[in-house]
mmCIF file of C-alpha atoms in Angstrom:
data_model
loop_
_atom_site.group_PDB
_atom_site.id
_atom_site.type_symbol
_atom_site.label_atom_id
_atom_site.label_comp_id
_atom_site.label_asym_id
_atom_site.label_seq_id
_atom_site.Cartn_x
_atom_site.Cartn_y
_atom_site.Cartn_z
ATOM 1 C CA MET D 1 32.264 -8.075 47.724
ATOM 2 C CA THR D 2 35.599 -8.078 49.247
ATOM 3 C CA MET D 3 37.289 -7.139 52.438
ATOM 4 C CA ASN D 4 39.593 -5.033 50.362
ATOM 5 C CA ARG D 5 36.109 -3.220 48.600
ATOM 6 C CA LEU D 6 34.560 -2.801 52.071
ATOM 7 C CA ILE D 7 37.648 -0.865 53.255
ATOM 8 C CA HIS D 8 37.695 1.237 49.964
ATOM 9 C CA ASP D 9 34.019 2.096 50.218
ATOM 10 C CA ALA D 10 34.543 3.325 54.001
ATOM 11 C CA VAL D 11 37.554 5.443 52.479
ATOM 12 C CA ARG D 12 35.206 6.857 49.725
ATOM 13 C CA ARG D 13 32.587 7.581 51.880
ATOM 14 C CA ASP D 14 34.760 9.664 54.408
ATOM 15 C CA LEU D 15 36.066 11.765 51.533
ATOM 16 C CA THR D 16 32.710 12.412 50.328
ATOM 17 C CA ARG D 17 31.777 13.421 53.947
ATOM 18 C CA LEU D 18 34.999 15.599 54.269
ATOM 19 C CA GLU D 19 34.235 17.415 51.185
ATOM 20 C CA LEU D 20 30.712 18.040 51.829
ATOM 21 C CA ALA D 21 31.274 19.297 55.322
ATOM 22 C CA LEU D 22 34.148 21.760 54.479
ATOM 23 C CA GLU D 23 31.838 23.528 51.933
ATOM 24 C CA PRO D 24 29.935 25.323 54.876
ATOM 25 C CA LEU D 25 33.234 26.575 56.002
ATOM 26 C CA GLU D 26 33.925 28.161 52.972
ATOM 27 C CA ARG D 27 30.772 30.480 53.634
ATOM 28 C CA ARG D 28 31.507 31.025 57.353
ATOM 29 C CA GLY D 29 34.420 30.661 59.209
ATOM 30 C CA ASP D 30 34.240 27.918 62.035
ATOM 31 C CA ARG D 31 37.185 26.892 63.821
ATOM 32 C CA PRO D 32 35.718 24.540 66.494
ATOM 33 C CA ARG D 33 33.951 22.839 63.461
ATOM 34 C CA ALA D 34 37.307 22.602 61.438
ATOM 35 C CA LEU D 35 39.085 21.205 64.411
ATOM 36 C CA ASP D 36 36.345 18.395 64.428
ATOM 37 C CA LEU D 37 37.007 17.756 60.662
ATOM 38 C CA GLN D 38 40.793 17.591 61.170
ATOM 39 C CA ARG D 39 40.692 14.839 63.662
ATOM 40 C CA ALA D 40 38.079 12.981 61.487
ATOM 41 C CA TYR D 41 40.547 13.405 58.432
ATOM 42 C CA ALA D 42 43.395 11.945 60.597
ATOM 43 C CA ASN D 43 41.593 8.877 61.604
ATOM 44 C CA LEU D 44 40.735 8.395 57.844
ATOM 45 C CA ARG D 45 44.439 8.992 56.848
ATOM 46 C CA ASP D 46 45.675 6.432 59.621
ATOM 47 C CA GLU D 47 42.922 3.694 58.645
ATOM 48 C CA LEU D 48 44.112 4.317 54.620
ATOM 49 C CA THR D 49 47.723 4.342 55.375
ATOM 50 C CA ARG D 50 47.436 1.033 57.609
ATOM 51 C CA HIS D 51 45.478 -0.716 54.751
ATOM 52 C CA HIS D 52 48.198 0.193 52.420
ATOM 53 C CA GLU D 53 51.053 -0.498 54.722
ATOM 54 C CA GLY D 54 49.845 -4.093 54.973
ATOM 55 C CA GLU D 55 49.484 -4.547 51.218
ATOM 56 C CA ASP D 56 53.057 -3.345 50.773
ATOM 57 C CA ARG D 57 54.502 -5.413 53.466
ATOM 58 C CA TRP D 58 52.483 -8.719 52.820
ATOM 59 C CA ILE D 59 50.149 -8.758 49.649
ATOM 60 C CA TRP D 60 52.413 -7.522 46.893
ATOM 61 C CA PRO D 61 55.721 -9.624 48.189
ATOM 62 C CA MET D 62 53.223 -12.796 48.248
ATOM 63 C CA LEU D 63 52.180 -11.909 44.578
ATOM 64 C CA ALA D 64 55.661 -11.476 43.558
ATOM 65 C CA GLY D 65 56.802 -14.757 45.003
ATOM 66 C CA ALA D 66 54.136 -16.356 43.026
ATOM 67 C CA GLY D 67 55.175 -15.037 39.819
ATOM 68 C CA GLY D 68 52.716 -11.985 40.024
ATOM 69 C CA ASP D 69 52.914 -9.335 37.060
ATOM 70 C CA HIS D 70 55.753 -7.618 38.208
ATOM 71 C CA GLU D 71 54.944 -4.498 36.120
ATOM 72 C CA LEU D 72 51.440 -4.200 37.755
ATOM 73 C CA LEU D 73 53.027 -4.706 41.413
ATOM 74 C CA THR D 74 55.254 -1.895 40.753
ATOM 75 C CA ALA D 75 52.289 -0.015 39.534
ATOM 76 C CA MET D 76 50.395 -0.476 42.819
ATOM 77 C CA GLU D 77 53.463 0.570 44.858
ATOM 78 C CA SER D 78 53.998 4.105 43.040
ATOM 79 C CA GLU D 79 50.642 4.837 43.302
ATOM 80 C CA HIS D 80 50.963 4.123 47.115
ATOM 81 C CA HIS D 81 53.617 6.507 47.290
ATOM 82 C CA ALA D 82 51.690 9.073 45.314
ATOM 83 C CA MET D 83 48.631 8.690 47.563
ATOM 84 C CA ALA D 84 50.836 9.057 50.464
ATOM 85 C CA GLU D 85 52.261 12.234 49.221
ATOM 86 C CA ALA D 86 48.679 13.625 48.529
ATOM 87 C CA LEU D 87 47.440 12.362 51.923
ATOM 88 C CA ALA D 88 50.310 14.446 53.618
ATOM 89 C CA GLU D 89 49.630 17.503 51.445
ATOM 90 C CA THR D 90 45.685 17.156 52.555
ATOM 91 C CA ALA D 91 46.709 17.021 56.322
ATOM 92 C CA VAL D 92 48.614 20.289 56.092
ATOM 93 C CA ALA D 93 45.554 21.751 54.486
ATOM 94 C CA MET D 94 43.268 20.710 57.415
ATOM 95 C CA GLU D 95 45.689 21.372 60.132
ATOM 96 C CA ARG D 96 45.754 25.267 58.482
ATOM 97 C CA VAL D 97 41.947 25.659 58.499
ATOM 98 C CA ALA D 98 41.879 24.054 61.908
ATOM 99 C CA GLY D 99 44.127 26.447 63.042
ATOM 100 C CA SER D 100 42.636 29.403 61.534
ATOM 101 C CA GLY D 101 38.841 28.563 60.753
ATOM 102 C CA LEU D 102 39.307 31.096 58.001
ATOM 103 C CA THR D 103 37.189 30.732 54.532
ATOM 104 C CA THR D 104 40.124 30.653 52.620
ATOM 105 C CA ASP D 105 41.926 27.961 54.173
ATOM 106 C CA ALA D 106 38.607 26.105 53.980
ATOM 107 C CA THR D 107 38.397 26.484 50.425
ATOM 108 C CA ALA D 108 42.080 25.480 49.894
ATOM 109 C CA ALA D 109 41.505 22.601 52.305
ATOM 110 C CA ARG D 110 38.491 21.187 50.288
ATOM 111 C CA VAL D 111 40.424 21.763 46.870
ATOM 112 C CA SER D 112 43.047 19.388 48.248
ATOM 113 C CA VAL D 113 40.614 16.862 49.535
ATOM 114 C CA VAL D 114 39.053 16.618 45.993
ATOM 115 C CA ARG D 115 42.623 16.274 44.376
ATOM 116 C CA THR D 116 43.373 13.586 46.958
ATOM 117 C CA GLY D 117 40.304 11.694 46.673
ATOM 118 C CA SER D 118 40.538 11.784 42.681
ATOM 119 C CA LEU D 119 44.270 10.321 43.214
ATOM 120 C CA VAL D 120 42.686 7.554 45.551
ATOM 121 C CA GLU D 121 39.701 6.964 43.386
ATOM 122 C CA GLN D 122 41.929 6.205 40.349
ATOM 123 C CA HIS D 123 44.041 3.526 42.642
ATOM 124 C CA PHE D 124 41.048 1.992 43.810
ATOM 125 C CA VAL D 125 39.797 1.405 40.322
ATOM 126 C CA HIS D 126 42.943 0.143 38.990
ATOM 127 C CA GLU D 127 43.217 -2.122 42.083
ATOM 128 C CA GLU D 128 39.783 -3.328 42.036
ATOM 129 C CA ARG D 129 40.037 -4.120 37.837
ATOM 130 C CA ASP D 130 43.438 -5.362 37.644
ATOM 131 C CA LEU D 131 44.790 -6.462 40.851
ATOM 132 C CA GLU D 132 41.759 -8.151 42.451
ATOM 133 C CA PRO D 133 41.301 -10.682 40.031
ATOM 134 C CA ALA D 134 45.087 -11.556 40.027
ATOM 135 C CA LEU D 135 44.536 -12.624 43.934
ATOM 136 C CA VAL D 136 41.715 -15.155 42.853
ATOM 137 C CA PRO D 137 43.968 -18.037 42.200
ATOM 138 C CA PHE D 138 45.424 -17.720 45.490
ATOM 139 C CA VAL D 139 42.307 -17.140 47.855
ATOM 140 C CA GLU D 140 42.614 -20.733 49.196
ATOM 141 C CA SER D 141 46.273 -21.374 49.129
ATOM 142 C CA PRO D 142 48.495 -21.523 52.262
ATOM 143 C CA GLU D 143 50.400 -18.470 51.384
ATOM 144 C CA TRP D 144 47.110 -16.157 51.195
ATOM 145 C CA LYS D 145 46.089 -17.821 54.553
ATOM 146 C CA ALA D 146 49.181 -16.975 56.072
ATOM 147 C CA VAL D 147 49.080 -13.326 54.737
ATOM 148 C CA GLU D 148 45.372 -12.886 56.108
ATOM 149 C CA LYS D 149 46.409 -14.228 59.417
ATOM 150 C CA LYS D 150 49.446 -11.441 59.326
ATOM 151 C CA LEU D 151 46.913 -8.772 58.323
ATOM 152 C CA SER D 152 44.443 -9.607 61.114
ATOM 153 C CA ARG D 153 46.800 -9.752 63.703
ATOM 154 C CA GLN D 154 46.126 -6.378 65.075
ATOM 155 C CA PRO D 155 46.014 -5.202 68.903
ATOM 156 C CA PRO D 156 42.254 -4.992 70.164
ATOM 157 C CA ARG D 157 42.512 -1.316 70.305
ATOM 158 C CA VAL D 158 43.340 -1.081 66.615
ATOM 159 C CA ALA D 159 40.669 -3.562 65.437
ATOM 160 C CA GLY D 160 38.056 -2.148 67.214
ATOM 161 C CA ARG D 161 38.571 1.254 65.932
ATOM 162 C CA PHE D 162 39.021 -0.126 62.493
ATOM 163 C CA PHE D 163 35.508 -2.208 63.016
ATOM 164 C CA ALA D 164 33.924 0.808 64.505
ATOM 165 C CA TRP D 165 35.071 2.967 61.451
ATOM 166 C CA LEU D 166 34.260 0.451 58.871
ATOM 167 C CA THR D 167 30.673 0.055 59.947
ATOM 168 C CA ASP D 168 29.796 3.413 60.298
ATOM 169 C CA GLY D 169 27.354 4.077 57.555
ATOM 170 C CA MET D 170 27.981 0.716 55.876
ATOM 171 C CA THR D 171 25.737 -0.458 53.337
ATOM 172 C CA GLU D 172 23.429 -3.322 53.835
ATOM 173 C CA GLU D 173 25.424 -5.301 51.041
ATOM 174 C CA GLY D 174 28.415 -4.399 53.039
ATOM 175 C CA ARG D 175 26.842 -5.629 56.329
ATOM 176 C CA THR D 176 25.944 -8.855 54.729
ATOM 177 C CA PHE D 177 29.500 -9.678 53.495
ATOM 178 C CA LEU D 178 31.061 -8.847 56.790
ATOM 179 C CA ARG D 179 28.631 -11.296 58.662
ATOM 180 C CA ALA D 180 29.523 -13.973 56.324
ATOM 181 C CA THR D 181 33.565 -13.063 56.918
ATOM 182 C CA VAL D 182 34.134 -12.221 60.427
ATOM 183 C CA PRO D 183 31.812 -13.708 63.200
ATOM 184 C CA THR D 184 29.167 -11.044 63.940
ATOM 185 C CA PRO D 185 30.016 -11.208 67.802
ATOM 186 C CA VAL D 186 33.416 -10.456 67.145
ATOM 187 C CA VAL D 187 32.927 -7.576 65.287
ATOM 188 C CA THR D 188 30.235 -6.095 67.554
ATOM 189 C CA VAL D 189 32.556 -6.669 70.932
ATOM 190 C CA LEU D 190 35.832 -4.883 69.122
ATOM 191 C CA ALA D 191 33.755 -2.402 67.635
ATOM 192 C CA ARG D 192 31.468 -1.424 70.943
ATOM 193 C CA VAL D 193 34.088 -1.992 73.379
ATOM 194 C CA PHE D 194 37.854 -1.102 71.822
ATOM 195 C CA GLY D 195 36.215 1.145 69.056
ATOM 196 C CA ARG D 196 34.626 3.653 71.813
ATOM 197 C CA SER D 197 37.357 6.445 71.095
ATOM 198 C CA TYR D 198 35.937 6.523 67.442
ATOM 199 C CA ARG D 199 32.342 6.422 68.513
ATOM 200 C CA ARG D 200 32.600 9.092 70.865
ATOM 201 C CA GLN D 201 35.133 11.418 68.827
ATOM 202 C CA ILE D 202 35.063 10.775 65.070
ATOM 203 C CA ALA D 203 31.302 9.430 64.354
ATOM 204 C CA PRO D 204 29.592 12.657 65.923
ATOM 205 C CA VAL D 205 31.718 14.799 63.581
ATOM 206 C CA TRP D 206 29.993 13.004 60.601
ATOM 207 C CA ARG D 207 26.596 12.997 62.279
ATOM 208 C CA ALA D 208 27.071 17.167 62.550
ATOM 209 C CA SER D 209 27.597 17.605 58.723
#
């Protein structure tokens, strides 16, 4: 287990939630529900985009500077670009169904979510299989410690929303790892105080599924 995999699991969880939540809308129109799902998808897209931007800005350059596999890093960047395009296309589909509530638009949105989810999963598997092992020799290095510091340097509002999202429905294995990685009081305060917007606006969307 790694923090990277915790984030991947949270993305997988939300994509599955979204696909399942769109299915009833294909049988009956429900614009208020579609609006809620569009908002939840926007949060997922924000979190995944921030995660990938951190990798692009800090992790890949660190590995490249240390002599990492150029072909692998190029593939990672290419996959990020492809996912960004797919996420944008799904955002358009979600906005359309949120605006209409029509069953046909719900079907199109679910198809887009499935297509984007497949692309995301391919990247996650590639990264977990080939990229994570390449990081292992550096986890105790000053270069990696510097990267970790940069990645964790987030405003409380952003960090709080992140931890509220990350821990929403997290497995016990994930919670055990998180407790060993980030002090529990830090996660608790950030998620409860600065993650209130997630808990009020997004978490109930999934509970209603």
